[in-house]
Amino acid sequence: MKDRLILTSDRLQLIPLQHRELLLWEKDRHELERSLGLQPSDMLVDPLFRKEIDDALPHWAGQTRRHADEYYWYTNWEIV
């Protein structure tokens, strides 16, 4: 797998989640946040959006497993 890709500016980071991070998220969102060096928080989103995320997570995980070298095309990006 290639080195980790993170897009940064003075105020923002965009982090494409790798396969193992998506699996962490499926299990426990706070564990994902800790693995990224973030303070665990409550992700406050509309329930419909949360359902969309929950439905998409298995798809992203499968795609990032199949396309490990180009995972960033097939994943969700964390905005920090």
N, CA, C and O atoms as a Tinker XYZ file with bonds, in Angstrom:
   320  protein
     1  N      0.831000   -1.175000    0.000000    73     2
     2  CA     0.000000    0.000000    0.000000    64     1     3
     3  C      0.879000    1.243000    0.000000    63     2     4     5
     4  O      1.961000    1.263000    0.587000    81     3
     5  N      0.394000    2.265000   -0.664000    73     3     6
     6  CA     1.131000    3.524000   -0.720000    64     5     7
     7  C      1.116000    4.213000    0.635000    63     6     8     9
     8  O      0.356000    3.844000    1.530000    81     7
     9  N      1.974000    5.225000    0.771000    73     7    10
    10  CA     1.974000    6.025000    1.995000    64     9    11
    11  C      0.616000    6.690000    2.181000    63    10    12    13
    12  O     -0.149000    6.854000    1.230000    81    11
    13  N      0.341000    7.055000    3.387000    73    11    14
    14  CA    -0.932000    7.700000    3.733000    64    13    15
    15  C     -1.066000    9.042000    3.019000    63    14    16    17
    16  O     -0.129000    9.840000    2.992000    81    15
    17  N     -2.216000    9.275000    2.454000    73    15    18
    18  CA    -2.531000   10.531000    1.788000    64    17    19
    19  C     -3.382000   11.373000    2.728000    63    18    20    21
    20  O     -4.425000   10.916000    3.195000    81    19
    21  N     -2.950000   12.590000    3.007000    73    19    22
    22  CA    -3.742000   13.541000    3.787000    64    21    23
    23  C     -3.607000   14.896000    3.100000    63    22    24    25
    24  O     -2.495000   15.367000    2.858000    81    23
    25  N     -4.727000   15.512000    2.790000    73    23    26
    26  CA    -4.717000   16.853000    2.214000    64    25    27
    27  C     -4.865000   17.846000    3.356000    63    26    28    29
    28  O     -5.749000   17.710000    4.202000    81    27
    29  N     -3.987000   18.850000    3.374000    73    27    30
    30  CA    -4.008000   19.797000    4.489000    64    29    31
    31  C     -3.960000   21.240000    4.002000    63    30    32    33
    32  O     -3.433000   21.550000    2.933000    81    31
    33  N     -4.526000   22.096000    4.821000    73    31    34
    34  CA    -4.380000   23.543000    4.661000    64    33    35
    35  C     -4.088000   24.095000    6.054000    63    34    36    37
    36  O     -3.902000   23.329000    6.999000    81    35
    37  N     -4.047000   25.399000    6.182000    73    35    38
    38  CA    -3.782000   25.997000    7.492000    64    37    39
    39  C     -4.842000   25.626000    8.525000    63    38    40    41
    40  O     -4.544000   25.553000    9.717000    81    39
    41  N     -6.074000   25.391000    8.082000    73    39    42
    42  CA    -7.176000   25.179000    9.025000    64    41    43
    43  C     -7.895000   23.845000    8.870000    63    42    44    45
    44  O     -8.837000   23.572000    9.613000    81    43
    45  N     -7.479000   23.016000    7.933000    73    43    46
    46  CA    -8.281000   21.850000    7.590000    64    45    47
    47  C     -7.405000   20.670000    7.210000    63    46    48    49
    48  O     -6.335000   20.833000    6.625000    81    47
    49  N     -7.877000   19.486000    7.551000    73    47    50
    50  CA    -7.269000   18.247000    7.060000    64    49    51
    51  C     -8.371000   17.391000    6.457000    63    50    52    53
    52  O     -9.458000   17.280000    7.025000    81    51
    53  N     -8.095000   16.790000    5.313000    73    51    54
    54  CA    -8.978000   15.803000    4.706000    64    53    55
    55  C     -8.231000   14.476000    4.722000    63    54    56    57
    56  O     -7.166000   14.344000    4.118000    81    55
    57  N     -8.800000   13.491000    5.420000    73    55    58
    58  CA    -8.124000   12.214000    5.625000    64    57    59
    59  C     -8.961000   11.103000    5.002000    63    58    60    61
    60  O    -10.048000   10.804000    5.498000    81    59
    61  N     -8.474000   10.480000    3.918000    73    59    62
    62  CA    -9.212000    9.343000    3.370000    64    61    63
    63  C     -9.036000    8.142000    4.298000    63    62    64    65
    64  O     -7.912000    7.780000    4.645000    81    63
    65  N    -10.133000    7.536000    4.690000    73    63    66
    66  CA   -10.069000    6.440000    5.653000    64    65    67
    67  C     -9.643000    5.143000    4.978000    63    66    68    69
    68  O    -10.211000    4.733000    3.966000    81    67
    69  N     -8.636000    4.512000    5.557000    73    67    70
    70  CA    -8.141000    3.235000    5.064000    64    69    71
    71  C     -9.069000    2.116000    5.534000    63    70    72    73
    72  O     -9.910000    2.320000    6.409000    81    71
    73  N     -8.904000    0.941000    4.945000    73    71    74
    74  CA    -9.771000   -0.203000    5.237000    64    73    75
    75  C     -9.873000   -0.468000    6.738000    63    74    76    77
    76  O    -10.973000   -0.602000    7.273000    81    75
    77  N     -8.739000   -0.544000    7.410000    73    75    78
    78  CA    -8.757000   -0.855000    8.846000    64    77    79
    79  C     -9.487000    0.228000    9.641000    63    78    80    81
    80  O    -10.100000   -0.068000   10.667000    81    79
    81  N     -9.428000    1.463000    9.184000    73    79    82
    82  CA   -10.123000    2.551000    9.871000    64    81    83
    83  C    -11.634000    2.467000    9.669000    63    82    84    85
    84  O    -12.407000    2.781000   10.573000    81    83
    85  N    -12.044000    2.043000    8.482000    73    83    86
    86  CA   -13.473000    1.845000    8.249000    64    85    87
    87  C    -14.013000    0.721000    9.124000    63    86    88    89
    88  O    -15.129000    0.808000    9.638000    81    87
    89  N    -13.218000   -0.336000    9.294000    73    87    90
    90  CA   -13.638000   -1.432000   10.172000    64    89    91
    91  C    -13.753000   -0.955000   11.613000    63    90    92    93
    92  O    -14.671000   -1.352000   12.330000    81    91
    93  N    -12.822000   -0.103000   12.036000    73    91    94
    94  CA   -12.907000    0.492000   13.376000    64    93    95
    95  C    -14.185000    1.317000   13.521000    63    94    96    97
    96  O    -14.874000    1.236000   14.537000    81    95
    97  N    -14.487000    2.098000   12.513000    73    95    98
    98  CA   -15.669000    2.951000   12.539000    64    97    99
    99  C    -16.933000    2.097000   12.667000    63    98   100   101
   100  O    -17.836000    2.422000   13.438000    81    99
   101  N    -16.986000    0.999000   11.899000    73    99   102
   102  CA   -18.148000    0.106000   11.987000    64   101   103
   103  C    -18.331000   -0.411000   13.409000    63   102   104   105
   104  O    -19.453000   -0.556000   13.894000    81   103
   105  N    -17.213000   -0.685000   14.064000    73   103   106
   106  CA   -17.245000   -1.238000   15.418000    64   105   107
   107  C    -17.503000   -0.157000   16.468000    63   106   108   109
   108  O    -18.335000   -0.332000   17.357000    81   107
   109  N    -16.776000    0.969000   16.357000    73   107   110
   110  CA   -16.865000    2.012000   17.384000    64   109   111
   111  C    -16.270000    3.310000   16.839000    63   110   112   113
   112  O    -15.058000    3.409000   16.647000    81   111
   113  N    -17.106000    4.282000   16.597000    73   111   114
   114  CA   -16.674000    5.569000   16.041000    64   113   115
   115  C    -15.596000    6.229000   16.912000    63   114   116   117
   116  O    -14.666000    6.839000   16.386000    81   115
   117  N    -15.715000    6.110000   18.231000    73   115   118
   118  CA   -14.718000    6.712000   19.130000    64   117   119
   119  C    -13.340000    6.070000   18.948000    63   118   120   121
   120  O    -12.323000    6.758000   19.046000    81   119
   121  N    -13.295000    4.779000   18.688000    73   119   122
   122  CA   -12.008000    4.107000   18.429000    64   121   123
   123  C    -11.369000    4.653000   17.156000    63   122   124   125
   124  O    -10.158000    4.870000   17.109000    81   123
   125  N    -12.174000    4.872000   16.135000    73   123   126
   126  CA   -11.654000    5.478000   14.905000    64   125   127
   127  C    -11.053000    6.841000   15.216000    63   126   128   129
   128  O     -9.930000    7.136000   14.807000    81   127
   129  N    -11.788000    7.664000   15.931000    73   127   130
   130  CA   -11.295000    9.003000   16.241000    64   129   131
   131  C     -9.987000    8.941000   17.025000    63   130   132   133
   132  O     -9.058000    9.694000   16.735000    81   131
   133  N     -9.906000    8.061000   18.004000    73   131   134
   134  CA    -8.655000    7.914000   18.775000    64   133   135
   135  C     -7.508000    7.465000   17.868000    63   134   136   137
   136  O     -6.385000    7.948000   18.010000    81   135
   137  N     -7.783000    6.544000   16.935000    73   135   138
   138  CA    -6.723000    6.047000   16.045000    64   137   139
   139  C     -6.183000    7.147000   15.137000    63   138   140   141
   140  O     -5.048000    7.065000   14.666000    81   139
   141  N     -6.990000    8.174000   14.892000    73   139   142
   142  CA    -6.566000    9.309000   14.070000    64   141   143
   143  C     -5.950000   10.427000   14.908000    63   142   144   145
   144  O     -5.593000   11.481000   14.382000    81   143
   145  N     -5.826000   10.189000   16.214000    73   143   146
   146  CA    -5.255000   11.192000   17.101000    64   145   147
   147  C     -6.229000   12.304000   17.453000    63   146   148   149
   148  O     -5.821000   13.404000   17.828000    81   147
   149  N     -7.521000   12.012000   17.330000    73   147   150
   150  CA    -8.549000   13.008000   17.617000    64   149   151
   151  C     -9.177000   12.760000   18.976000    63   150   152   153
   152  O     -9.120000   11.651000   19.508000    81   151
   153  N     -9.765000   13.782000   19.521000    73   151   154
   154  CA   -10.541000   13.668000   20.752000    64   153   155
   155  C    -11.889000   13.045000   20.383000    63   154   156   157
   156  O    -12.601000   13.603000   19.548000    81   155
   157  N    -12.262000   11.910000   20.974000    73   155   158
   158  CA   -13.565000   11.313000   20.668000    64   157   159
   159  C    -14.701000   12.297000   20.950000    63   158   160   161
   160  O    -14.703000   13.001000   21.960000    81   159
   161  N    -15.661000   12.323000   20.033000    73   159   162
   162  CA   -16.781000   13.256000   20.154000    64   161   163
   163  C    -18.048000   12.583000   19.641000    63   162   164   165
   164  O    -18.002000   11.509000   19.042000    81   163
   165  N    -19.159000   13.228000   19.885000    73   163   166
   166  CA   -20.416000   12.749000   19.325000    64   165   167
   167  C    -20.592000   13.378000   17.953000    63   166   168   169
   168  O    -20.553000   14.600000   17.808000    81   167
   169  N    -20.786000   12.530000   16.948000    73   167   170
   170  CA   -20.989000   13.020000   15.596000    64   169   171
   171  C    -22.462000   13.404000   15.465000    63   170   172   173
   172  O    -23.326000   12.538000   15.325000    81   171
   173  N    -22.741000   14.694000   15.512000    73   171   174
   174  CA   -24.114000   15.174000   15.468000    64   173   175
   175  C    -24.538000   15.390000   14.020000    63   174   176   177
   176  O    -24.166000   16.378000   13.387000    81   175
   177  N    -25.318000   14.450000   13.514000    73   175   178
   178  CA   -25.818000   14.545000   12.144000    64   177   179
   179  C    -27.287000   14.141000   12.136000    63   178   180   181
   180  O    -27.767000   13.470000   13.049000    81   179
   181  N    -27.967000   14.549000   11.120000    73   179   182
   182  CA   -29.360000   14.191000   10.927000    64   181   183
   183  C    -29.498000   12.668000   10.897000    63   182   184   185
   184  O    -28.646000   11.998000   10.314000    81   183
   185  N    -30.534000   12.104000   11.500000    73   183   186
   186  CA   -30.710000   10.645000   11.509000    64   185   187
   187  C    -30.744000   10.022000   10.111000    63   186   188   189
   188  O    -30.270000    8.901000    9.927000    81   187
   189  N    -31.293000   10.730000    9.132000    73   187   190
   190  CA   -31.302000   10.190000    7.764000    64   189   191
   191  C    -29.884000   10.094000    7.208000    63   190   192   193
   192  O    -29.538000    9.122000    6.537000    81   191
   193  N    -29.065000   11.107000    7.491000    73   191   194
   194  CA   -27.675000   11.074000    7.037000    64   193   195
   195  C    -26.911000    9.960000    7.746000    63   194   196   197
   196  O    -26.100000    9.272000    7.125000    81   195
   197  N    -27.165000    9.778000    9.046000    73   195   198
   198  CA   -26.510000    8.700000    9.793000    64   197   199
   199  C    -26.864000    7.340000    9.189000    63   198   200   201
   200  O    -26.003000    6.466000    9.086000    81   199
   201  N    -28.127000    7.157000    8.790000    73   199   202
   202  CA   -28.532000    5.899000    8.162000    64   201   203
   203  C    -27.788000    5.691000    6.844000    63   202   204   205
   204  O    -27.353000    4.580000    6.544000    81   203
   205  N    -27.641000    6.754000    6.064000    73   203   206
   206  CA   -26.892000    6.661000    4.806000    64   205   207
   207  C    -25.447000    6.243000    5.067000    63   206   208   209
   208  O    -24.902000    5.403000    4.351000    81   207
   209  N    -24.831000    6.825000    6.083000    73   207   210
   210  CA   -23.457000    6.463000    6.444000    64   209   211
   211  C    -23.391000    4.997000    6.851000    63   210   212   213
   212  O    -22.527000    4.254000    6.385000    81   211
   213  N    -24.312000    4.584000    7.726000    73   211   214
   214  CA   -24.328000    3.191000    8.192000    64   213   215
   215  C    -24.513000    2.221000    7.034000    63   214   216   217
   216  O    -23.923000    1.141000    7.028000    81   215
   217  N    -25.329000    2.600000    6.052000    73   215   218
   218  CA   -25.528000    1.755000    4.871000    64   217   219
   219  C    -24.292000    1.735000    3.974000    63   218   220   221
   220  O    -24.004000    0.718000    3.343000    81   219
   221  N    -23.558000    2.850000    3.911000    73   219   222
   222  CA   -22.397000    2.956000    3.024000    64   221   223
   223  C    -21.139000    2.310000    3.594000    63   222   224   225
   224  O    -20.282000    1.866000    2.830000    81   223
   225  N    -21.009000    2.247000    4.914000    73   223   226
   226  CA   -19.780000    1.724000    5.532000    64   225   227
   227  C    -19.376000    0.343000    5.017000    63   226   228   229
   228  O    -18.208000    0.164000    4.671000    81   227
   229  N    -20.271000   -0.639000    4.945000    73   227   230
   230  CA   -19.848000   -1.949000    4.427000    64   229   231
   231  C    -19.369000   -1.881000    2.970000    63   230   232   233
   232  O    -18.447000   -2.599000    2.583000    81   231
   233  N    -19.993000   -1.027000    2.178000    73   231   234
   234  CA   -19.567000   -0.864000    0.779000    64   233   235
   235  C    -18.163000   -0.271000    0.715000    63   234   236   237
   236  O    -17.303000   -0.773000   -0.009000    81   235
   237  N    -17.933000    0.805000    1.478000    73   235   238
   238  CA   -16.599000    1.415000    1.501000    64   237   239
   239  C    -15.552000    0.414000    1.970000    63   238   240   241
   240  O    -14.464000    0.334000    1.401000    81   239
   241  N    -15.884000   -0.349000    3.008000    73   239   242
   242  CA   -14.925000   -1.330000    3.542000    64   241   243
   243  C    -14.579000   -2.374000    2.485000    63   242   244   245
   244  O    -13.411000   -2.722000    2.316000    81   243
   245  N    -15.573000   -2.866000    1.786000    73   243   246
   246  CA   -15.316000   -3.852000    0.737000    64   245   247
   247  C    -14.482000   -3.290000   -0.399000    63   246   248   249
   248  O    -13.565000   -3.946000   -0.895000    81   247
   249  N    -14.803000   -2.084000   -0.801000    73   247   250
   250  CA   -14.062000   -1.463000   -1.902000    64   249   251
   251  C    -12.618000   -1.157000   -1.514000    63   250   252   253
   252  O    -11.710000   -1.340000   -2.325000    81   251
   253  N    -12.397000   -0.697000   -0.293000    73   251   254
   254  CA   -11.025000   -0.393000    0.117000    64   253   255
   255  C    -10.203000   -1.658000    0.305000    63   254   256   257
   256  O     -8.980000   -1.629000    0.170000    81   255
   257  N    -10.861000   -2.767000    0.615000    73   255   258
   258  CA   -10.140000   -4.051000    0.695000    64   257   259
   259  C     -9.734000   -4.488000   -0.713000    63   258   260   261
   260  O     -8.605000   -4.931000   -0.926000    81   259
   261  N    -10.646000   -4.365000   -1.664000    73   259   262
   262  CA   -10.363000   -4.796000   -3.042000    64   261   263
   263  C     -9.380000   -3.869000   -3.762000    63   262   264   265
   264  O     -8.643000   -4.315000   -4.641000    81   263
   265  N     -9.365000   -2.619000   -3.408000    73   263   266
   266  CA    -8.537000   -1.616000   -4.105000    64   265   267
   267  C     -7.601000   -0.924000   -3.114000    63   266   268   269
   268  O     -7.578000    0.304000   -3.031000    81   267
   269  N     -6.843000   -1.701000   -2.378000    73   267   270
   270  CA    -6.006000   -1.168000   -1.293000    64   269   271
   271  C     -5.014000   -0.104000   -1.769000    63   270   272   273
   272  O     -4.735000    0.844000   -1.036000    81   271
   273  N     -4.482000   -0.245000   -2.977000    73   271   274
   274  CA    -3.487000    0.723000   -3.453000    64   273   275
   275  C     -4.099000    2.058000   -3.873000    63   274   276   277
   276  O     -3.396000    3.065000   -3.959000    81   275
   277  N     -5.396000    2.067000   -4.132000    73   275   278
   278  CA    -6.082000    3.301000   -4.520000    64   277   279
   279  C     -7.322000    3.512000   -3.652000    63   278   280   281
   280  O     -8.359000    3.974000   -4.129000    81   279
   281  N     -7.198000    3.165000   -2.370000    73   279   282
   282  CA    -8.328000    3.211000   -1.437000    64   281   283
   283  C     -9.016000    4.571000   -1.395000    63   282   284   285
   284  O    -10.224000    4.654000   -1.174000    81   283
   285  N     -8.243000    5.637000   -1.607000    73   283   286
   286  CA    -8.772000    6.996000   -1.477000    64   285   287
   287  C     -9.875000    7.300000   -2.483000    63   286   288   289
   288  O    -10.644000    8.241000   -2.284000    81   287
   289  N     -9.968000    6.518000   -3.564000    73   287   290
   290  CA   -11.054000    6.691000   -4.532000    64   289   291
   291  C    -12.347000    6.023000   -4.060000    63   290   292   293
   292  O    -13.421000    6.331000   -4.577000    81   291
   293  N    -12.259000    5.122000   -3.093000    73   291   294
   294  CA   -13.371000    4.241000   -2.730000    64   293   295
   295  C    -13.833000    4.403000   -1.290000    63   294   296   297
   296  O    -14.583000    3.560000   -0.798000    81   295
   297  N    -13.422000    5.429000   -0.617000    73   295   298
   298  CA   -13.665000    5.549000    0.816000    64   297   299
   299  C    -14.376000    6.844000    1.167000    63   298   300   301
   300  O    -14.698000    7.655000    0.298000    81   299
   301  N    -14.608000    7.016000    2.427000    73   299   302
   302  CA   -15.088000    8.272000    2.976000    64   301   303
   303  C    -13.872000    9.066000    3.462000    63   302   304   305
   304  O    -12.887000    8.483000    3.915000    81   303
   305  N    -13.944000   10.371000    3.367000    73   303   306
   306  CA   -12.867000   11.237000    3.819000    64   305   307
   307  C    -13.301000   11.931000    5.102000    63   306   308   309
   308  O    -14.364000   12.549000    5.154000    81   307
   309  N    -12.493000   11.827000    6.113000    73   307   310
   310  CA   -12.767000   12.484000    7.392000    64   309   311
   311  C    -12.316000   13.940000    7.280000    63   310   312   313
   312  O    -11.197000   14.216000    6.845000    81   311
   313  N    -13.178000   14.858000    7.667000    73   311   314
   314  CA   -12.868000   16.289000    7.637000    64   313   315
   315  C    -12.515000   16.720000    9.054000    63   314   316   317
   316  O    -13.332000   16.612000    9.968000    81   315
   317  N    -11.286000   17.212000    9.226000    73   315   318
   318  CA   -10.810000   17.615000   10.552000    64   317   319
   319  C    -10.414000   19.079000   10.506000    63   318   320
   320  O     -9.982000   19.634000   11.516000    81   319
